[in-house]
Short mmCIF file of C-alpha atoms in Angstrom, two decimals:
data_model
loop_
_atom_site.label_atom_id
_atom_site.label_comp_id
_atom_site.label_asym_id
_atom_site.label_seq_id
_atom_site.Cartn_x
_atom_site.Cartn_y
_atom_site.Cartn_z
CA MET W 170 -2.88 17.44 20.33
CA HIS W 171 -7.10 16.65 19.15
CA VAL W 172 -7.24 14.27 16.46
CA GLY W 173 -9.36 13.35 13.96
CA PHE W 174 -9.69 9.99 13.78
CA ALA W 175 -11.34 8.15 10.34
CA VAL W 176 -11.04 4.21 9.12
CA ASN W 177 -12.43 3.86 5.26
CA PRO W 178 -13.78 0.30 6.32
CA VAL W 179 -13.28 -1.24 2.76
CA ALA W 180 -9.98 0.12 1.83
CA GLY W 181 -7.77 -2.40 0.19
CA MET W 182 -9.80 -5.07 -0.03
CA GLY W 183 -9.81 -5.51 -3.75
CA GLY W 184 -5.87 -5.87 -2.98
CA ARG W 185 -5.08 -10.23 -2.57
CA VAL W 186 -8.22 -10.88 -4.75
CA GLY W 187 -6.72 -9.60 -7.75
CA LEU W 188 -8.93 -6.56 -8.36
CA LYS W 189 -5.78 -4.37 -8.36
CA GLY W 190 -8.36 -1.74 -5.96
CA THR W 191 -11.88 -1.14 -4.19
CA ASP W 192 -13.77 1.67 -6.03
CA GLY W 193 -17.04 0.72 -7.37
CA LYS W 194 -15.57 -2.98 -6.71
CA VAL W 195 -16.68 -4.02 -3.11
CA ALA W 196 -19.18 -6.27 -3.41
CA GLU W 197 -16.52 -8.08 -6.08
CA ALA W 198 -14.38 -8.20 -3.59
CA VAL W 199 -16.81 -9.42 -1.02
CA ALA W 200 -17.53 -12.01 -3.54
CA ARG W 201 -14.39 -13.22 -4.08
CA GLY W 202 -14.06 -13.60 -0.76
CA ALA W 203 -11.73 -10.67 0.52
CA GLU W 204 -10.97 -10.30 3.79
CA PRO W 205 -10.89 -5.85 5.33
CA ARG W 206 -7.28 -5.02 5.54
CA ALA W 207 -8.05 -1.46 7.06
CA PRO W 208 -9.06 -2.27 10.72
CA ASP W 209 -6.39 -4.25 11.62
CA ARG W 210 -3.90 -0.66 9.64
CA ALA W 211 -6.01 1.45 12.07
CA ARG W 212 -5.90 -0.80 15.36
CA ARG W 213 -1.69 -1.13 14.93
CA ALA W 214 -1.99 3.01 14.46
CA LEU W 215 -4.50 3.77 17.42
CA GLU W 216 -2.31 1.31 19.63
CA ARG W 217 1.22 2.81 18.71
CA LEU W 218 -0.59 6.16 19.28
CA ALA W 219 -1.43 5.28 22.86
CA ALA W 220 1.73 4.35 23.53
CA VAL W 221 3.45 7.28 22.37
CA ALA W 222 1.18 9.89 23.11
CA PRO W 223 -1.87 8.82 25.92
CA GLU W 224 -2.41 11.82 26.57
CA THR W 225 -4.25 12.78 22.70
CA TRP W 226 -7.56 13.21 22.61
CA VAL W 227 -9.38 11.94 20.19
CA SER W 228 -12.25 12.77 18.09
CA THR W 229 -13.90 9.36 15.92
CA ALA W 230 -17.20 8.74 13.46
CA ALA W 231 -18.91 6.09 14.82
CA ASP W 232 -18.67 2.77 13.43
CA PRO W 233 -17.48 1.07 11.71
CA MET W 234 -15.97 4.30 10.81
CA GLY W 235 -13.47 4.19 14.11
CA GLU W 236 -15.56 4.44 17.01
CA ARG W 237 -15.70 0.54 18.31
CA LEU W 238 -11.48 0.87 17.00
CA VAL W 239 -10.52 4.44 19.11
CA ARG W 240 -11.92 2.40 22.25
CA GLU W 241 -10.12 -1.15 22.08
CA ALA W 242 -6.82 1.09 21.97
CA GLY W 243 -7.49 3.04 25.43
CA PHE W 244 -8.84 6.22 23.97
CA GLU W 245 -12.12 7.33 25.63
CA PRO W 246 -13.44 8.75 21.80
CA VAL W 247 -15.45 11.84 21.21
CA ARG W 248 -18.10 11.11 18.69
CA ALA W 249 -17.74 13.59 16.18
CA VAL W 250 -20.85 12.55 13.86
CA ASP W 251 -22.96 9.62 12.89
CA PRO W 252 -22.79 9.89 9.12
CA PHE W 253 -25.20 6.93 9.03
CA ASP W 254 -27.94 9.10 11.27
CA GLY W 255 -28.76 5.93 13.55
CA ALA W 256 -28.47 3.43 11.10
CA THR W 257 -25.93 0.22 11.66
CA PRO W 258 -24.80 -0.23 8.50
CA ASP W 259 -22.60 -3.49 6.69
CA PRO W 260 -19.19 -1.62 6.11
CA THR W 261 -19.38 -2.59 2.56
CA GLU W 262 -21.78 -0.10 2.38
CA THR W 263 -19.92 3.60 3.25
CA THR W 264 -19.07 5.78 0.68
CA ALA W 265 -17.67 9.01 0.09
CA GLU W 266 -20.07 11.08 0.90
CA HIS W 267 -19.04 9.78 4.79
CA THR W 268 -16.16 10.00 4.80
CA ALA W 269 -16.48 13.87 3.73
CA ARG W 270 -19.32 14.48 6.32
CA VAL W 271 -16.59 13.06 9.17
CA VAL W 272 -14.34 15.10 7.78
CA GLU W 273 -16.10 18.06 7.97
CA ALA W 274 -17.43 17.52 11.63
CA PHE W 275 -13.95 17.20 12.04
CA VAL W 276 -12.47 21.06 11.42
CA GLY W 277 -16.02 22.16 11.48
CA GLY W 278 -17.09 22.48 15.02
CA GLU W 279 -16.21 24.55 17.95
CA ASP W 280 -13.30 22.04 18.80
CA PRO W 281 -11.26 21.45 15.50
CA VAL W 282 -9.16 18.87 15.29
CA ASP W 283 -5.82 19.67 15.12
CA LEU W 284 -4.87 16.81 12.40
CA VAL W 285 -7.00 14.52 10.31
CA LEU W 286 -5.73 11.11 10.94
CA PHE W 287 -7.07 8.70 7.55
CA VAL W 288 -7.00 5.26 6.90
CA GLY W 289 -7.66 4.38 3.51
CA GLY W 290 -6.04 4.15 0.27
CA ASP W 291 -5.90 7.30 -2.60
CA GLY W 292 -9.95 7.52 -3.57
CA THR W 293 -10.45 8.51 0.74
CA ALA W 294 -6.84 10.53 0.06
CA THR W 295 -8.97 12.41 -2.16
CA ASP W 296 -12.34 12.66 -0.34
CA VAL W 297 -10.45 14.32 2.71
CA ALA W 298 -8.87 16.51 0.80
CA THR W 299 -11.16 17.79 -0.77
CA ALA W 300 -13.59 18.40 2.16
CA LEU W 301 -11.13 20.29 3.56
CA GLU W 302 -11.03 22.42 0.22
CA ARG W 303 -14.47 22.35 0.11
CA THR W 304 -14.66 23.66 4.06
CA GLY W 305 -11.88 26.17 3.47
CA SER W 306 -10.11 24.36 6.15
CA GLU W 307 -6.06 24.81 6.58
CA VAL W 308 -5.98 21.32 9.08
CA PRO W 309 -3.12 19.20 8.02
CA MET W 310 -4.49 15.25 7.21
CA LEU W 311 -2.29 12.30 7.31
CA GLY W 312 -2.90 8.92 5.58
CA VAL W 313 -2.49 5.71 7.44
CA PRO W 314 -1.98 3.26 4.57
CA ALA W 315 -4.67 0.50 3.94
CA GLY W 316 -5.31 1.23 0.32
CA VAL W 317 -3.97 -1.03 -2.67
CA LYS W 318 -2.31 2.30 -4.90
CA VAL W 319 -1.00 4.69 -2.64
CA TYR W 320 0.37 7.16 -5.16
CA SER W 321 -0.10 10.05 -2.38
CA SER W 322 2.51 11.57 -0.89
CA VAL W 323 0.60 12.05 2.11
CA PHE W 324 0.79 8.71 3.64
CA ALA W 325 2.88 7.66 6.24
CA VAL W 326 5.23 4.50 5.71
CA SER W 327 3.48 2.41 7.97
CA PRO W 328 0.83 2.21 10.63
CA GLU W 329 3.13 2.87 13.05
CA ASP W 330 5.28 5.74 11.58
CA ALA W 331 1.59 7.41 11.65
CA ALA W 332 1.65 7.50 14.99
CA GLU W 333 4.66 8.84 15.42
CA VAL W 334 4.30 11.55 12.90
CA ALA W 335 0.69 12.58 14.40
CA ALA W 336 2.13 12.62 18.03
CA SER W 337 5.55 14.43 17.10
CA PHE W 338 5.16 16.97 14.06
CA SER W 339 5.86 20.69 14.00
CA ARG W 340 5.18 22.27 10.75
CA THR W 341 3.48 20.82 7.61
CA GLU W 342 4.21 21.74 3.78
CA ARG W 343 1.91 21.34 1.02
CA ARG W 344 2.12 17.92 -0.94
CA GLU W 345 -0.28 16.25 -3.60
CA VAL W 346 -2.70 13.98 -3.76
CA MET W 347 -2.45 11.31 -5.98
CA ASP W 348 -5.43 8.78 -7.96
CA ILE W 349 -5.70 6.92 -11.16
CA ASP W 350 -8.87 5.89 -12.52
CA GLU W 351 -9.26 1.82 -11.64
CA ASP W 352 -10.88 0.32 -14.76
CA ALA W 353 -7.76 2.03 -16.62
CA TYR W 354 -5.35 0.67 -14.45
CA ARG W 355 -6.85 -3.07 -14.05
CA GLU W 356 -6.36 -2.38 -18.43
CA GLY W 357 -2.62 -1.84 -17.31
CA GLU W 358 -2.61 1.99 -17.92
CA VAL W 359 -1.33 3.67 -15.08
CA ASN W 360 -1.97 8.06 -15.12
CA PRO W 361 -1.66 9.58 -12.25
CA GLU W 362 -3.77 12.10 -11.52
CA LEU W 363 -3.55 15.05 -9.32
CA ARG W 364 -6.89 14.98 -7.58
CA ALA W 365 -5.30 17.90 -4.37
CA VAL W 366 -2.83 19.61 -2.82
CA ALA W 367 -3.26 19.40 1.25
CA HIS W 368 -1.62 20.50 4.66
CA VAL W 369 0.63 17.31 5.59
CA PRO W 370 2.88 16.96 8.76
CA VAL W 371 6.39 16.93 7.64
CA ALA W 372 8.38 14.03 8.37
CA ASP W 373 10.93 11.50 7.54
CA ASP W 374 8.55 9.04 7.49
CA LEU W 375 6.38 10.10 4.81
CA GLN W 376 6.03 8.71 1.18
CA SER W 377 6.97 10.51 -2.00
CA SER W 378 4.69 10.40 -4.88
CA LYS W 379 5.40 7.35 -6.88
CA GLN W 380 7.34 7.58 -9.73
CA THR W 381 6.73 5.71 -13.36
CA ALA W 382 10.09 6.37 -15.09
CA SER W 383 12.96 3.61 -14.11
CA GLY W 384 14.97 3.51 -17.17
CA THR W 385 16.50 0.95 -19.84
CA VAL W 386 16.32 -2.41 -17.93
CA GLU W 387 16.74 -4.59 -21.36
CA SER W 388 19.61 -5.69 -20.15
CA LEU W 389 17.99 -6.58 -17.14
CA ALA W 390 15.42 -8.56 -18.31
CA GLU W 391 17.51 -10.34 -20.25
CA GLY W 392 20.31 -11.50 -17.43
CA VAL W 393 16.81 -12.40 -14.83
CA ALA W 394 15.18 -14.47 -18.13
CA ASP W 395 18.66 -15.69 -18.79
CA ASP W 396 18.93 -17.37 -15.05
CA ILE W 397 15.03 -18.87 -14.88
CA ARG W 398 15.35 -20.57 -17.86
CA GLU W 399 18.60 -22.30 -16.63
CA ARG W 400 16.25 -23.61 -13.65
CA GLU W 401 13.78 -25.12 -15.89
CA GLY W 402 12.93 -28.83 -15.53
CA GLU W 403 14.18 -28.30 -12.12
CA GLY W 404 10.21 -28.00 -11.35
CA VAL W 405 11.25 -24.55 -9.25
CA THR W 406 8.17 -21.91 -9.02
CA PHE W 407 8.87 -17.80 -10.00
CA VAL W 408 6.57 -15.38 -8.49
CA LEU W 409 6.68 -13.01 -10.51
CA GLY W 410 5.48 -9.83 -9.59
CA PRO W 411 3.88 -6.56 -11.18
CA GLY W 412 5.85 -3.66 -12.98
CA SER W 413 7.13 -2.81 -15.68
CA THR W 414 10.55 -4.37 -14.71
CA VAL W 415 9.34 -7.49 -14.14
CA GLY W 416 6.81 -7.15 -16.90
CA ALA W 417 10.77 -6.58 -19.22
CA ILE W 418 11.47 -9.91 -18.03
CA LYS W 419 8.20 -11.65 -18.21
CA ALA W 420 8.80 -10.10 -22.07
CA GLU W 421 12.05 -11.64 -22.45
CA LEU W 422 10.54 -15.08 -21.19
CA GLY W 423 8.56 -14.92 -24.14
CA PHE W 424 4.86 -14.55 -22.79
CA GLU W 425 2.50 -11.00 -22.69
CA PRO W 426 2.90 -10.27 -18.74
CA SER W 427 -0.62 -9.39 -17.33
CA PRO W 428 -1.19 -6.21 -16.74
CA ILE W 429 0.79 -4.81 -13.29
CA GLY W 430 -0.16 -7.97 -12.23
CA VAL W 431 1.38 -11.05 -10.75
CA ASP W 432 1.55 -14.15 -12.51
CA VAL W 433 3.33 -17.57 -11.87
CA TRP W 434 6.30 -19.16 -14.21
CA ARG W 435 6.88 -22.56 -13.71
CA ASP W 436 9.41 -25.00 -16.15
CA GLY W 437 9.12 -22.67 -19.15
CA GLU W 438 5.23 -21.95 -19.16
CA VAL W 439 2.92 -19.90 -17.40
CA VAL W 440 1.03 -21.49 -14.99
CA VAL W 441 -1.07 -18.70 -13.39
CA ARG W 442 -1.61 -15.42 -15.11
CA ASP W 443 -2.80 -12.59 -13.17
CA GLY W 444 -3.33 -14.37 -9.59
CA THR W 445 -5.57 -13.63 -6.54
CA GLU W 446 -3.14 -14.66 -3.51
CA ARG W 447 -5.28 -17.82 -2.83
CA GLU W 448 -4.08 -18.97 -7.01
CA ILE W 449 -0.60 -17.62 -6.11
CA LEU W 450 -0.57 -20.08 -2.56
CA ASP W 451 -2.22 -23.03 -4.88
CA ALA W 452 0.68 -22.90 -7.50
CA LEU W 453 3.71 -22.44 -5.28
CA GLY W 454 5.81 -25.68 -5.21
CA ASP W 455 8.94 -27.78 -2.95
CA GLU W 456 11.01 -24.35 -4.36
CA ASN W 457 9.72 -21.28 -4.84
CA VAL W 458 11.30 -17.69 -5.40
CA ILE W 459 9.52 -14.39 -5.86
CA VAL W 460 10.84 -11.63 -8.73
CA VAL W 461 9.41 -8.09 -7.55
CA SER W 462 10.94 -4.76 -8.12
CA PRO W 463 10.74 -1.49 -5.79
CA ILE W 464 8.59 1.34 -6.41
CA GLY W 465 10.01 4.39 -7.96
CA GLY W 466 10.51 6.81 -5.67
CA GLN W 467 9.06 5.27 -2.56
CA GLY W 468 11.61 1.82 -2.24
CA PHE W 469 8.43 -0.26 -1.30
CA VAL W 470 9.29 -4.06 -2.38
CA PHE W 471 6.09 -5.36 -0.93
CA GLY W 472 2.81 -3.32 0.71
CA ARG W 473 2.48 -1.20 -2.47
CA GLY W 474 0.58 -2.18 -5.72
CA ASN W 475 0.90 -5.69 -4.92
CA PRO W 476 -0.91 -7.28 -1.83
CA GLN W 477 -1.65 -10.49 -3.78
CA LEU W 478 2.05 -11.19 -2.63
CA SER W 479 0.42 -11.78 1.14
CA PRO W 480 2.96 -12.87 4.27
CA ALA W 481 1.76 -16.30 3.54
CA VAL W 482 3.27 -15.93 -0.45
CA ILE W 483 6.48 -14.14 1.26
CA ARG W 484 6.87 -16.48 3.84
CA ARG W 485 7.10 -19.65 0.93
CA CYS W 486 9.72 -18.29 -1.20
CA ASP W 487 13.16 -17.00 -1.72
CA LEU W 488 13.43 -13.35 -2.87
CA ARG W 489 14.93 -11.72 -5.61
CA ILE W 490 14.94 -8.43 -6.34
CA VAL W 491 15.77 -6.28 -9.29
CA ALA W 492 15.75 -2.47 -10.31
CA SER W 493 17.18 0.04 -12.97
CA ARG W 494 19.95 1.79 -11.50
CA THR W 495 18.36 4.83 -11.80
CA LYS W 496 15.50 3.64 -10.21
CA LEU W 497 17.82 2.89 -7.03
CA ASP W 498 19.76 6.00 -7.32
CA ASP W 499 15.84 7.30 -6.61
CA VAL W 500 15.04 5.55 -2.79
CA ARG W 501 17.57 6.75 -0.47
CA ALA W 502 16.39 2.71 1.35
CA LEU W 503 14.04 0.10 0.24
CA ARG W 504 10.88 -0.67 2.78
CA VAL W 505 8.12 -3.50 2.90
CA ASP W 506 4.69 -3.20 4.84
CA THR W 507 3.38 -6.42 4.45
CA ASP W 508 0.36 -6.30 6.91
CA ASP W 509 2.98 -8.75 9.34
CA PRO W 510 5.04 -6.54 11.57
CA ASP W 511 7.14 -9.37 12.29
CA LEU W 512 7.81 -10.20 8.89
CA ASP W 513 8.81 -6.65 7.85
CA ALA W 514 11.11 -7.26 10.73
CA GLU W 515 12.49 -10.78 9.52
CA LEU W 516 12.28 -8.91 5.76
CA SER W 517 14.52 -5.80 7.21
CA GLY W 518 18.62 -5.77 6.76
CA TRP W 519 20.90 -5.36 3.79
CA VAL W 520 19.84 -7.18 0.52
CA ARG W 521 21.02 -7.39 -2.89
CA VAL W 522 19.70 -6.45 -5.49
CA ARG W 523 20.31 -7.20 -9.49
CA VAL W 524 20.33 -4.22 -11.53
CA GLY W 525 22.04 -5.17 -14.94
CA LYS W 526 22.44 -8.53 -16.91
CA PHE W 527 25.20 -9.50 -14.26
CA GLU W 528 25.36 -6.33 -11.71
CA THR W 529 24.10 -6.05 -8.42
CA ARG W 530 24.32 -3.42 -5.68
CA MET W 531 23.45 -4.29 -2.52
CA MET W 532 20.70 -1.52 -0.48
CA LYS W 533 18.65 -1.54 2.98
CA ILE W 534 15.61 -2.40 3.96
CA VAL W 535 14.65 -0.47 6.74
#
């Protein structure tokens, strides 16, 4: 197997600092204290690939787009291209054009790769798919999820799953690459657009495209809001995640939810609106409860669209999952991808999901 491995080093940096994405916002993310997410995700995928398929031939790009990480994982990397022409850029200076040059080098040489394995989000997926389409290549692509949104169905569920799929797939299918306007997204408008169609390895450990319809949630929101009101005066802090389902709960509590953001509620008032990871942590008290809803079609509770809910936040909170019946009907299981494999393991297992004013359903986090 010949794998072309490329990293978008700034993918996902805007998430925990409340930017909902990094497209055009890298400088602001850095100013807010954002830490790189993609390199660690890349390292996890590479280490798993080295464990399950150590004979893999890995081509990559000059740093900061992969070479050092590939070598540290135990492979002897083949530098397919230096998209920086000998310069040593800061990771924040990498662009879509650099990604395109790398992908074109992967598929355009005398020994084209069998798979383009990339680390990034929907924007990176669009860049990779566009470059493949421009070259006329039918080489498949597979994403290691590191972005904030991850709407496309070309990503594995986790970095480790990406390695497993890369090492074992035997066929491919055409899948959609989706992305959204991040400025509109920050204002609460979620309108995924088809950007490309690409060949992707077929495997169970791939996520489906996100679904936006979730059915009626009025009675669910009323029931959860009633439970929250019963705790007023006790100093319980409720961390209310993003999305339309939890948004209905926020509206039932009597405040305008921040667009696709995390709000913090305590004793009848909003403590933090559209909080960053740091702001959420600072607002937590002795007793804390996270209320989240899985993403329709994918089932992710953590790790897609809510990176502000970091492992540090999750570990200090009790978890309450809410979802409409129709949303749960569309997913086989719930998933988590918190950037902390130990926490993912702790969260896995059967959980009770609130589906109505009083009703619950048992679902498994895998």
